[in-house]
Amino acid sequence: MTTGWGFADFDDHEGVHLFTDPASGLRAVIAIHSTKLGPAAGGVRFWHYADSDEAITDALRLSRGMSFKNAMADLPMGGGKGVVLAANPGDVITPAQLEAFGRAVESLGGRYVTAEDVGMSEASMKTIATVTKHVSGLPVAAGSAGGDPGPYTAMGVYLGVKAAAQRGLGATDMKGVHVAIQGVGSVGGGLARLLAKDGARLTLADVNADRAKALAEELGAETVAADAILAIEADVVSPNALGAILTPESIAALRTTVVAGGANNQLATKAEGAALQARGILYAPDYVINAGGIINVGLEYLGLGDQAEVNARIARIPDRLIQVWDESDRTGAPAADVADTIARRLIGRG
């Protein structure tokens, strides 16, 4: 990885674009990591950051992750990410800001394709689409690829959790397997419902405690405080909230055999992959297991398939995980490092 421009997460990015629109109050970052395989695809999130450097760092990390995710999902797309800075926690993005962001996307001439992420919705994508065609995740007709990526991400994570449980626990099914889920929004909540149907034992946590409690009552699950979920004793810990939650401290406190979840950039630094391995914990690299959403919106944008093709590609996520784990066993390298190596090879940076 090449460090540059004062940002440790700068990784030979092809472009890092900063946008302001005084009329709407938009402040945004679009980072393009690679277009080797195709247009740089990745969602845009609306989030409050402590400062602009933190926002740029997030865009750098997320765009690199999208390069790797798209490559590992066999999509003919590169990796990019958009970040729109919220002035205050709890702010909601305005239509004028969405339009301004759409103009920013349009100015890049198709090198970046945006989609829904944290703080955005299908309605947000519809507004952005009024000023640029380089957007995916729009409402679609039944049977077509596209639409809200959340349920497709949840399905991929579910299949990956089952593969990880089989690999790490020898579980032939999920009945009675204890899964601790951090974050029960679109992805974590969808995962919980799928696992509940399989008879898994669930413990849920969310920064919105009421949301976790309501889902737990629906599914017959237990809840714990959001800051306690990673340290509870469970067969599988599944992070499905924001990233950088696997730190030296949190890894030391883990009481699990498997970590497999849909959150992006779960490892605080590269070293945490080795720390998980040293503790004998099987890790499902996040950008491999959570690729279902980008598979859905990517195929929509490219016009390459229908719902059946989306489902078929998501069903191959466990195969890619098994490839990573097999190579990790063979080489002794942490699973996270192996996934990076395979992805870099696929984008011509091996």
XYZ file of C-alpha atoms in Angstrom, residues 77-342:
266
model
C -16.691 -2.702 -11.970
C -14.020 -0.817 -10.083
C -14.263 0.725 -6.642
C -15.347 4.149 -5.477
C -17.245 5.747 -2.607
C -19.100 8.940 -1.905
C -19.357 10.678 1.462
C -21.619 13.661 2.172
C -20.791 15.432 5.418
C -23.666 16.143 7.798
C -23.219 19.393 9.714
C -24.708 17.900 12.885
C -25.504 14.426 14.204
C -29.039 13.454 13.297
C -29.275 15.779 10.286
C -31.248 14.564 7.256
C -29.903 15.271 3.781
C -31.955 17.783 1.804
C -33.205 17.475 -1.784
C -30.968 20.404 -2.765
C -27.934 18.612 -1.357
C -28.887 15.428 -3.187
C -29.154 17.322 -6.460
C -25.802 18.990 -5.833
C -24.231 15.624 -5.150
C -25.775 14.290 -8.357
C -24.131 17.143 -10.277
C -20.816 16.210 -8.659
C -21.259 12.602 -9.819
C -22.172 13.791 -13.324
C -19.039 15.933 -13.489
C -16.911 12.771 -13.289
C -18.294 11.554 -16.609
C -19.246 8.021 -15.582
C -16.007 7.117 -13.807
C -18.017 6.822 -10.572
C -21.430 5.168 -10.171
C -23.237 5.922 -6.916
C -25.833 3.964 -4.951
C -27.534 3.862 -1.551
C -25.567 3.667 1.706
C -25.926 4.837 5.324
C -28.210 7.858 5.622
C -29.577 7.424 2.097
C -32.631 5.705 0.615
C -34.224 4.670 -2.667
C -35.935 8.059 -2.675
C -32.513 9.718 -2.348
C -31.293 7.815 -5.402
C -34.361 8.928 -7.353
C -33.532 12.565 -6.595
C -29.874 12.094 -7.571
C -31.031 10.404 -10.785
C -32.767 13.620 -11.889
C -29.345 15.149 -12.578
C -27.140 12.161 -13.456
C -27.589 8.747 -15.040
C -24.622 7.341 -13.114
C -26.709 6.026 -10.234
C -28.066 2.634 -9.262
C -30.271 1.190 -6.539
C -33.387 2.773 -8.024
C -36.868 1.287 -7.538
C -37.375 -1.428 -10.153
C -40.061 -3.692 -11.524
C -40.558 -7.091 -9.921
C -38.089 -9.659 -11.219
C -35.500 -7.084 -12.259
C -32.088 -6.494 -10.738
C -31.770 -3.378 -8.606
C -33.635 -1.565 -5.876
C -32.789 -1.405 -2.183
C -29.485 -3.293 -1.734
C -30.052 -4.037 1.963
C -31.991 -7.317 1.657
C -29.463 -8.645 -0.874
C -26.559 -7.776 1.402
C -28.389 -9.543 4.236
C -28.854 -12.665 2.118
C -25.166 -12.800 1.218
C -24.152 -12.315 4.844
C -26.588 -15.049 5.887
C -25.060 -17.499 3.401
C -21.584 -16.468 4.562
C -22.454 -16.906 8.242
C -23.712 -20.416 7.501
C -20.501 -21.220 5.614
C -18.407 -19.820 8.459
C -20.354 -21.802 11.051
C -19.769 -24.960 9.088
C -16.072 -24.189 8.686
C -15.365 -22.972 12.200
C -17.870 -24.962 14.261
C -18.605 -28.004 12.118
C -22.271 -26.973 12.143
C -24.309 -28.677 9.437
C -27.199 -26.286 10.066
C -27.869 -23.218 12.223
C -30.323 -24.790 14.675
C -29.171 -23.890 18.184
C -26.099 -21.996 16.983
C -25.712 -18.858 19.094
C -25.191 -15.755 16.938
C -24.565 -12.329 18.492
C -25.615 -9.632 16.020
C -24.290 -6.083 16.390
C -26.598 -3.704 14.513
C -30.116 -4.707 13.446
C -30.821 -2.244 10.663
C -31.522 -3.295 7.086
C -28.681 -5.833 6.937
C -28.427 -7.036 10.531
C -32.188 -7.166 10.923
C -32.573 -9.120 7.697
C -29.837 -11.501 8.816
C -31.559 -12.015 12.170
C -34.871 -12.920 10.533
C -33.209 -15.433 8.200
C -31.269 -17.055 11.045
C -34.357 -17.177 13.259
C -36.137 -19.232 10.594
C -33.264 -21.722 10.838
C -33.664 -22.034 14.588
C -30.521 -20.133 15.562
C -30.259 -18.692 19.059
C -29.909 -14.912 18.710
C -28.621 -12.103 20.884
C -29.188 -8.650 19.389
C -27.799 -5.183 20.050
C -28.199 -1.803 18.383
C -27.423 1.812 19.250
C -31.195 2.201 18.909
C -32.098 -0.008 21.862
C -35.820 0.172 21.078
C -35.218 -1.211 17.591
C -33.228 -4.134 19.000
C -35.889 -4.811 21.644
C -38.731 -4.791 19.091
C -36.930 -7.229 16.791
C -35.996 -9.464 19.725
C -39.642 -9.658 20.771
C -40.619 -10.511 17.191
C -38.038 -13.293 16.892
C -37.849 -14.593 20.445
C -34.285 -13.355 20.818
C -32.347 -11.769 23.670
C -30.800 -8.284 23.760
C -27.750 -6.708 25.370
C -26.386 -3.179 25.403
C -24.712 -2.028 22.208
C -21.332 -1.680 23.906
C -21.486 -5.229 25.285
C -22.425 -7.331 22.261
C -18.900 -8.048 20.983
C -17.784 -9.523 24.304
C -20.659 -11.900 25.005
C -20.053 -15.640 24.769
C -21.418 -16.840 21.430
C -20.621 -19.262 18.625
C -20.644 -16.478 16.024
C -20.234 -12.727 16.461
C -21.718 -10.818 13.530
C -20.837 -7.097 13.219
C -23.430 -5.322 11.069
C -23.072 -1.680 12.117
C -20.258 0.766 11.338
C -16.618 -0.190 10.869
C -13.316 -0.244 12.769
C -14.858 -2.150 15.675
C -12.275 -4.941 15.728
C -9.475 -3.355 17.748
C -6.779 -4.949 19.925
C -9.036 -4.364 22.927
C -12.241 -5.737 21.412
C -10.464 -8.761 19.922
C -8.932 -9.573 23.302
C -12.434 -9.512 24.789
C -14.047 -11.747 22.147
C -15.532 -15.016 23.384
C -16.395 -16.611 20.076
C -15.072 -18.986 17.434
C -16.286 -17.093 14.348
C -16.560 -13.431 13.338
C -18.753 -13.007 10.257
C -20.856 -9.931 9.529
C -21.825 -7.325 7.009
C -20.206 -4.143 8.388
C -17.617 -2.528 6.130
C -14.003 -2.140 7.289
C -14.443 -4.120 10.491
C -10.693 -4.298 11.182
C -9.389 -1.107 12.768
C -5.986 -1.729 11.127
C -4.366 -4.451 9.058
C -2.815 -5.921 12.216
C -6.204 -6.965 13.579
C -6.511 -9.706 10.956
C -3.433 -11.378 12.414
C -4.746 -10.822 15.942
C -7.938 -12.734 15.127
C -5.919 -15.547 13.601
C -3.613 -15.687 16.624
C -6.661 -16.231 18.835
C -7.895 -19.045 16.584
C -10.971 -17.092 15.497
C -12.242 -17.723 11.959
C -12.826 -14.407 10.174
C -15.008 -13.849 7.118
C -13.453 -10.850 5.294
C -16.163 -8.202 5.257
C -16.020 -7.165 1.619
C -16.369 -10.786 0.526
C -19.327 -11.714 2.722
C -21.241 -8.425 2.267
C -21.137 -8.231 -1.544
C -24.809 -9.065 -2.110
C -25.950 -5.455 -2.290
C -23.380 -4.337 -4.856
C -24.053 -7.457 -6.918
C -27.700 -6.406 -7.070
C -27.223 -2.735 -7.922
C -24.173 -3.404 -10.116
C -26.065 -5.792 -12.369
C -28.925 -3.278 -12.486
C -26.620 -0.499 -13.672
C -24.818 -2.691 -16.186
C -28.019 -4.290 -17.463
C -26.411 -7.720 -17.183
C -29.080 -9.792 -15.518
C -32.403 -10.281 -13.812
C -33.317 -11.336 -10.304
C -32.350 -14.940 -10.997
C -28.837 -13.882 -12.033
C -28.488 -11.708 -8.911
C -29.483 -14.632 -6.697
C -27.138 -17.013 -8.497
C -24.184 -14.683 -7.987
C -24.989 -14.078 -4.332
C -25.131 -17.852 -3.868
C -21.453 -17.996 -4.895
C -20.297 -15.823 -1.960
C -19.576 -18.893 0.219
C -17.386 -20.329 -2.548
C -15.194 -17.221 -2.499
C -14.984 -17.364 1.298
C -13.913 -21.003 1.121
C -11.221 -20.052 -1.406
C -9.901 -17.446 1.049
C -9.963 -19.824 4.027
C -8.299 -22.610 2.034
C -5.480 -20.304 0.930
C -5.144 -19.003 4.482
C -4.749 -22.566 5.761
C -2.254 -23.362 3.029
C -0.077 -20.263 3.428
C -0.523 -19.451 7.110
C -1.496 -15.867 6.233
C -4.523 -14.291 7.959
C -7.775 -14.568 6.018
C -8.028 -10.780 5.710
C -4.564 -10.578 4.135
C -5.337 -13.462 1.776
C -8.519 -11.743 0.577
C -6.560 -8.533 -0.068
C -3.933 -10.468 -2.029
C -6.517 -12.175 -4.232
